[in-house]
């Protein structure tokens, strides 16, 4: 195993990776939801006019469904959850406003993470999410969220740490690169995001717990030693690490069970009126049959002459080359 000591860190790659890790460690507290606000939500009973953990978790699962539907990346989902939790921990939100807030968080995250061509329109997100609010409602709520969070949306999340830890481990191991699946780790992180309690964990510790549990599953001593060195560099408290590791382990065990409704498999539920359903049912039987297109058929000369009359005038000056001319062009080389 390569050494993670000062001599190796003097290399360009080591300096960049651990420099980025130090930057993430400095920023994580700044973008973490207020623990006091999250604790208040956790302690809230399920009533008609209060925001409880179940409603928050259900909204995060809706965010995951939107992410899947629009083909957004994991970073968009994790950032949307971060924006949502930071706002909920700061403001007293009524359940009736949660749908609008969720859509706003998804749109804000998508605009930061996704390429411009992949950012869904506000109208499409409203229609697919069925949030029962207008584009004006979304605009007003986005302004409120932006002001309360001081327009600080590019947060350092557990996904940032997970990717960085994964890169550091692969750079220092002699084992096969494919044994540590980043896709699997991301799926496990999504499962944790769907539970309010993990928003109280430091992103660095949550990511380290996920990686540690996966390495233990692989039974790789080399990878485990590398993680211990990363943990030491990050100055992670042992008792805090053990506490969150147990919670993550329990969450993943439940996530792996057949009874669990996994966020990756959650489907959007379409709710339509009886009239719309009847129209859809009738339209299924009213689709006109199209004539069969013959296979391998060719035009005769009369059809060619007839079709040529319908070609726009500007295109008649450049007819396609004849087969003989084409053969000559290729044989000339």
mmCIF file of N, CA and C in Angstrom, residues 175-239:
data_model
loop_
_atom_site.group_PDB
_atom_site.id
_atom_site.type_symbol
_atom_site.label_atom_id
_atom_site.label_comp_id
_atom_site.label_asym_id
_atom_site.label_seq_id
_atom_site.Cartn_x
_atom_site.Cartn_y
_atom_site.Cartn_z
ATOM 1 N N UNK A 175 -5.518 -2.446 -5.479
ATOM 2 C CA UNK A 175 -6.594 -3.369 -5.828
ATOM 3 C C UNK A 175 -7.353 -2.872 -7.056
ATOM 4 N N UNK A 176 -8.199 -3.725 -7.595
ATOM 5 C CA UNK A 176 -8.970 -3.393 -8.786
ATOM 6 C C UNK A 176 -9.887 -2.205 -8.505
ATOM 7 N N UNK A 177 -9.923 -1.289 -9.447
ATOM 8 C CA UNK A 177 -10.683 -0.055 -9.258
ATOM 9 C C UNK A 177 -12.187 -0.301 -9.194
ATOM 10 N N UNK A 178 -12.657 -1.351 -9.884
ATOM 11 C CA UNK A 178 -14.106 -1.541 -9.985
ATOM 12 C C UNK A 178 -14.727 -2.169 -8.751
ATOM 13 N N UNK A 179 -13.898 -2.603 -7.784
ATOM 14 C CA UNK A 179 -14.480 -3.299 -6.627
ATOM 15 C C UNK A 179 -15.251 -2.337 -5.725
ATOM 16 N N UNK A 180 -14.912 -1.052 -5.775
ATOM 17 C CA UNK A 180 -15.587 -0.060 -4.934
ATOM 18 C C UNK A 180 -16.520 0.757 -5.824
ATOM 19 N N UNK A 181 -17.780 0.349 -5.859
ATOM 20 C CA UNK A 181 -18.747 0.939 -6.785
ATOM 21 C C UNK A 181 -19.256 2.283 -6.270
ATOM 22 N N UNK A 182 -18.999 3.328 -7.043
ATOM 23 C CA UNK A 182 -19.483 4.657 -6.672
ATOM 24 C C UNK A 182 -20.997 4.751 -6.845
ATOM 25 N N UNK A 183 -21.530 4.065 -7.838
ATOM 26 C CA UNK A 183 -22.983 4.073 -8.046
ATOM 27 C C UNK A 183 -23.716 3.487 -6.840
ATOM 28 N N UNK A 184 -23.170 2.413 -6.286
ATOM 29 C CA UNK A 184 -23.790 1.792 -5.113
ATOM 30 C C UNK A 184 -23.727 2.731 -3.913
ATOM 31 N N UNK A 185 -22.597 3.393 -3.744
ATOM 32 C CA UNK A 185 -22.445 4.332 -2.634
ATOM 33 C C UNK A 185 -23.412 5.506 -2.773
ATOM 34 N N UNK A 186 -23.594 5.982 -3.999
ATOM 35 C CA UNK A 186 -24.537 7.082 -4.227
ATOM 36 C C UNK A 186 -25.969 6.652 -3.910
ATOM 37 N N UNK A 187 -26.320 5.429 -4.292
ATOM 38 C CA UNK A 187 -27.664 4.925 -3.996
ATOM 39 C C UNK A 187 -27.891 4.831 -2.489
ATOM 40 N N UNK A 188 -26.856 4.430 -1.758
ATOM 41 C CA UNK A 188 -26.966 4.348 -0.302
ATOM 42 C C UNK A 188 -27.091 5.741 0.318
ATOM 43 N N UNK A 189 -26.380 6.704 -0.246
ATOM 44 C CA UNK A 189 -26.497 8.077 0.247
ATOM 45 C C UNK A 189 -27.906 8.620 0.014
ATOM 46 N N UNK A 190 -28.499 8.304 -1.123
ATOM 47 C CA UNK A 190 -29.871 8.734 -1.395
ATOM 48 C C UNK A 190 -30.836 8.164 -0.357
ATOM 49 N N UNK A 191 -30.595 6.913 0.026
ATOM 50 C CA UNK A 191 -31.452 6.295 1.049
ATOM 51 C C UNK A 191 -31.346 7.053 2.369
ATOM 52 N N UNK A 192 -30.128 7.467 2.719
ATOM 53 C CA UNK A 192 -29.939 8.237 3.958
ATOM 54 C C UNK A 192 -30.592 9.613 3.857
ATOM 55 N N UNK A 193 -30.525 10.220 2.675
ATOM 56 C CA UNK A 193 -31.129 11.545 2.493
ATOM 57 C C UNK A 193 -32.635 11.517 2.715
ATOM 58 N N UNK A 194 -33.251 10.363 2.497
ATOM 59 C CA UNK A 194 -34.703 10.246 2.662
ATOM 60 C C UNK A 194 -35.112 10.134 4.120
ATOM 61 N N UNK A 195 -34.153 10.240 5.039
ATOM 62 C CA UNK A 195 -34.457 10.206 6.472
ATOM 63 C C UNK A 195 -33.924 11.482 7.113
ATOM 64 N N UNK A 196 -34.799 12.167 7.792
ATOM 65 C CA UNK A 196 -34.471 13.474 8.359
ATOM 66 C C UNK A 196 -33.273 13.431 9.292
ATOM 67 N N UNK A 197 -33.144 12.368 10.056
ATOM 68 C CA UNK A 197 -32.102 12.317 11.083
ATOM 69 C C UNK A 197 -30.704 12.486 10.517
ATOM 70 N N UNK A 198 -30.461 12.036 9.268
ATOM 71 C CA UNK A 198 -29.116 12.113 8.699
ATOM 72 C C UNK A 198 -28.754 13.520 8.236
ATOM 73 N N UNK A 199 -29.728 14.418 8.208
ATOM 74 C CA UNK A 199 -29.414 15.814 7.905
ATOM 75 C C UNK A 199 -28.704 16.483 9.075
ATOM 76 N N UNK A 200 -28.754 15.841 10.246
ATOM 77 C CA UNK A 200 -28.058 16.374 11.419
ATOM 78 C C UNK A 200 -26.598 15.931 11.468
ATOM 79 N N UNK A 201 -26.236 14.951 10.649
ATOM 80 C CA UNK A 201 -24.854 14.462 10.630
ATOM 81 C C UNK A 201 -23.972 15.382 9.796
ATOM 82 N N UNK A 202 -22.712 15.492 10.171
ATOM 83 C CA UNK A 202 -21.770 16.233 9.345
ATOM 84 C C UNK A 202 -21.608 15.496 8.015
ATOM 85 N N UNK A 203 -21.618 16.210 6.901
ATOM 86 C CA UNK A 203 -21.469 15.547 5.597
ATOM 87 C C UNK A 203 -20.209 14.697 5.498
ATOM 88 N N UNK A 204 -19.113 15.170 6.080
ATOM 89 C CA UNK A 204 -17.857 14.418 6.021
ATOM 90 C C UNK A 204 -17.979 13.089 6.741
ATOM 91 N N UNK A 205 -18.656 13.073 7.880
ATOM 92 C CA UNK A 205 -18.807 11.842 8.663
ATOM 93 C C UNK A 205 -19.793 10.896 7.992
ATOM 94 N N UNK A 206 -20.883 11.422 7.464
ATOM 95 C CA UNK A 206 -21.866 10.579 6.786
ATOM 96 C C UNK A 206 -21.228 9.863 5.598
ATOM 97 N N UNK A 207 -20.463 10.590 4.800
ATOM 98 C CA UNK A 207 -19.796 9.979 3.646
ATOM 99 C C UNK A 207 -18.767 8.946 4.082
ATOM 100 N N UNK A 208 -18.036 9.258 5.144
ATOM 101 C CA UNK A 208 -17.016 8.332 5.636
ATOM 102 C C UNK A 208 -17.652 7.053 6.175
ATOM 103 N N UNK A 209 -18.792 7.170 6.828
ATOM 104 C CA UNK A 209 -19.508 5.989 7.340
ATOM 105 C C UNK A 209 -19.956 5.084 6.200
ATOM 106 N N UNK A 210 -20.494 5.672 5.154
ATOM 107 C CA UNK A 210 -20.939 4.885 4.004
ATOM 108 C C UNK A 210 -19.778 4.129 3.369
ATOM 109 N N UNK A 211 -18.664 4.828 3.194
ATOM 110 C CA UNK A 211 -17.494 4.206 2.579
ATOM 111 C C UNK A 211 -16.907 3.131 3.486
ATOM 112 N N UNK A 212 -16.889 3.397 4.778
ATOM 113 C CA UNK A 212 -16.350 2.439 5.738
ATOM 114 C C UNK A 212 -17.156 1.144 5.747
ATOM 115 N N UNK A 213 -18.469 1.248 5.742
ATOM 116 C CA UNK A 213 -19.325 0.062 5.746
ATOM 117 C C UNK A 213 -19.171 -0.739 4.458
ATOM 118 N N UNK A 214 -19.018 -0.047 3.343
ATOM 119 C CA UNK A 214 -18.844 -0.749 2.071
ATOM 120 C C UNK A 214 -17.497 -1.460 2.009
ATOM 121 N N UNK A 215 -16.461 -0.819 2.530
ATOM 122 C CA UNK A 215 -15.132 -1.441 2.559
ATOM 123 C C UNK A 215 -15.130 -2.665 3.464
ATOM 124 N N UNK A 216 -15.835 -2.584 4.572
ATOM 125 C CA UNK A 216 -15.939 -3.747 5.461
ATOM 126 C C UNK A 216 -16.662 -4.900 4.777
ATOM 127 N N UNK A 217 -17.656 -4.573 3.967
ATOM 128 C CA UNK A 217 -18.364 -5.611 3.211
ATOM 129 C C UNK A 217 -17.427 -6.297 2.224
ATOM 130 N N UNK A 218 -16.512 -5.513 1.641
ATOM 131 C CA UNK A 218 -15.550 -6.062 0.683
ATOM 132 C C UNK A 218 -14.429 -6.840 1.362
ATOM 133 N N UNK A 219 -14.306 -6.656 2.706
ATOM 134 C CA UNK A 219 -13.263 -7.336 3.490
ATOM 135 C C UNK A 219 -11.859 -7.019 2.948
ATOM 136 N N UNK A 220 -11.639 -5.751 2.655
ATOM 137 C CA UNK A 220 -10.344 -5.306 2.139
ATOM 138 C C UNK A 220 -9.576 -4.572 3.233
ATOM 139 N N UNK A 221 -8.507 -5.189 3.714
ATOM 140 C CA UNK A 221 -7.687 -4.575 4.764
ATOM 141 C C UNK A 221 -6.984 -3.333 4.230
ATOM 142 N N UNK A 222 -6.524 -3.408 2.993
ATOM 143 C CA UNK A 222 -5.805 -2.275 2.401
ATOM 144 C C UNK A 222 -6.700 -1.038 2.314
ATOM 145 N N UNK A 223 -7.914 -1.214 1.808
ATOM 146 C CA UNK A 223 -8.834 -0.083 1.696
ATOM 147 C C UNK A 223 -9.215 0.466 3.064
ATOM 148 N N UNK A 224 -9.358 -0.424 4.035
ATOM 149 C CA UNK A 224 -9.718 0.006 5.389
ATOM 150 C C UNK A 224 -8.605 0.842 6.007
ATOM 151 N N UNK A 225 -7.363 0.453 5.780
ATOM 152 C CA UNK A 225 -6.228 1.222 6.311
ATOM 153 C C UNK A 225 -6.164 2.612 5.684
ATOM 154 N N UNK A 226 -6.469 2.687 4.395
ATOM 155 C CA UNK A 226 -6.482 3.994 3.728
ATOM 156 C C UNK A 226 -7.566 4.888 4.327
ATOM 157 N N UNK A 227 -8.740 4.309 4.569
ATOM 158 C CA UNK A 227 -9.835 5.084 5.158
ATOM 159 C C UNK A 227 -9.497 5.578 6.556
ATOM 160 N N UNK A 228 -8.802 4.756 7.320
ATOM 161 C CA UNK A 228 -8.403 5.167 8.672
ATOM 162 C C UNK A 228 -7.469 6.370 8.615
ATOM 163 N N UNK A 229 -6.582 6.381 7.623
ATOM 164 C CA UNK A 229 -5.675 7.522 7.461
ATOM 165 C C UNK A 229 -6.447 8.778 7.025
ATOM 166 N N UNK A 230 -7.435 8.592 6.152
ATOM 167 C CA UNK A 230 -8.272 9.725 5.742
ATOM 168 C C UNK A 230 -9.069 10.253 6.932
ATOM 169 N N UNK A 231 -9.583 9.336 7.739
ATOM 170 C CA UNK A 231 -10.338 9.711 8.939
ATOM 171 C C UNK A 231 -9.456 10.509 9.899
ATOM 172 N N UNK A 232 -8.216 10.075 10.046
ATOM 173 C CA UNK A 232 -7.285 10.781 10.923
ATOM 174 C C UNK A 232 -6.983 12.171 10.382
ATOM 175 N N UNK A 233 -6.784 12.266 9.074
ATOM 176 C CA UNK A 233 -6.501 13.566 8.456
ATOM 177 C C UNK A 233 -7.682 14.522 8.631
ATOM 178 N N UNK A 234 -8.904 13.979 8.564
ATOM 179 C CA UNK A 234 -10.111 14.808 8.685
ATOM 180 C C UNK A 234 -10.448 15.152 10.132
ATOM 181 N N UNK A 235 -9.686 14.586 11.080
ATOM 182 C CA UNK A 235 -9.875 14.834 12.516
ATOM 183 C C UNK A 235 -11.308 14.511 12.954
ATOM 184 N N UNK A 236 -11.776 13.338 12.527
ATOM 185 C CA UNK A 236 -13.124 12.891 12.878
ATOM 186 C C UNK A 236 -13.113 12.307 14.284
ATOM 187 N N UNK A 237 -14.042 12.765 15.112
ATOM 188 C CA UNK A 237 -14.163 12.268 16.478
ATOM 189 C C UNK A 237 -14.621 10.813 16.466
ATOM 190 N N UNK A 238 -13.928 9.950 17.239
ATOM 191 C CA UNK A 238 -14.217 8.512 17.228
ATOM 192 C C UNK A 238 -15.635 8.204 17.692
ATOM 193 N N UNK A 239 -16.053 8.793 18.799
ATOM 194 C CA UNK A 239 -17.387 8.499 19.327
ATOM 195 C C UNK A 239 -18.474 8.976 18.365
#
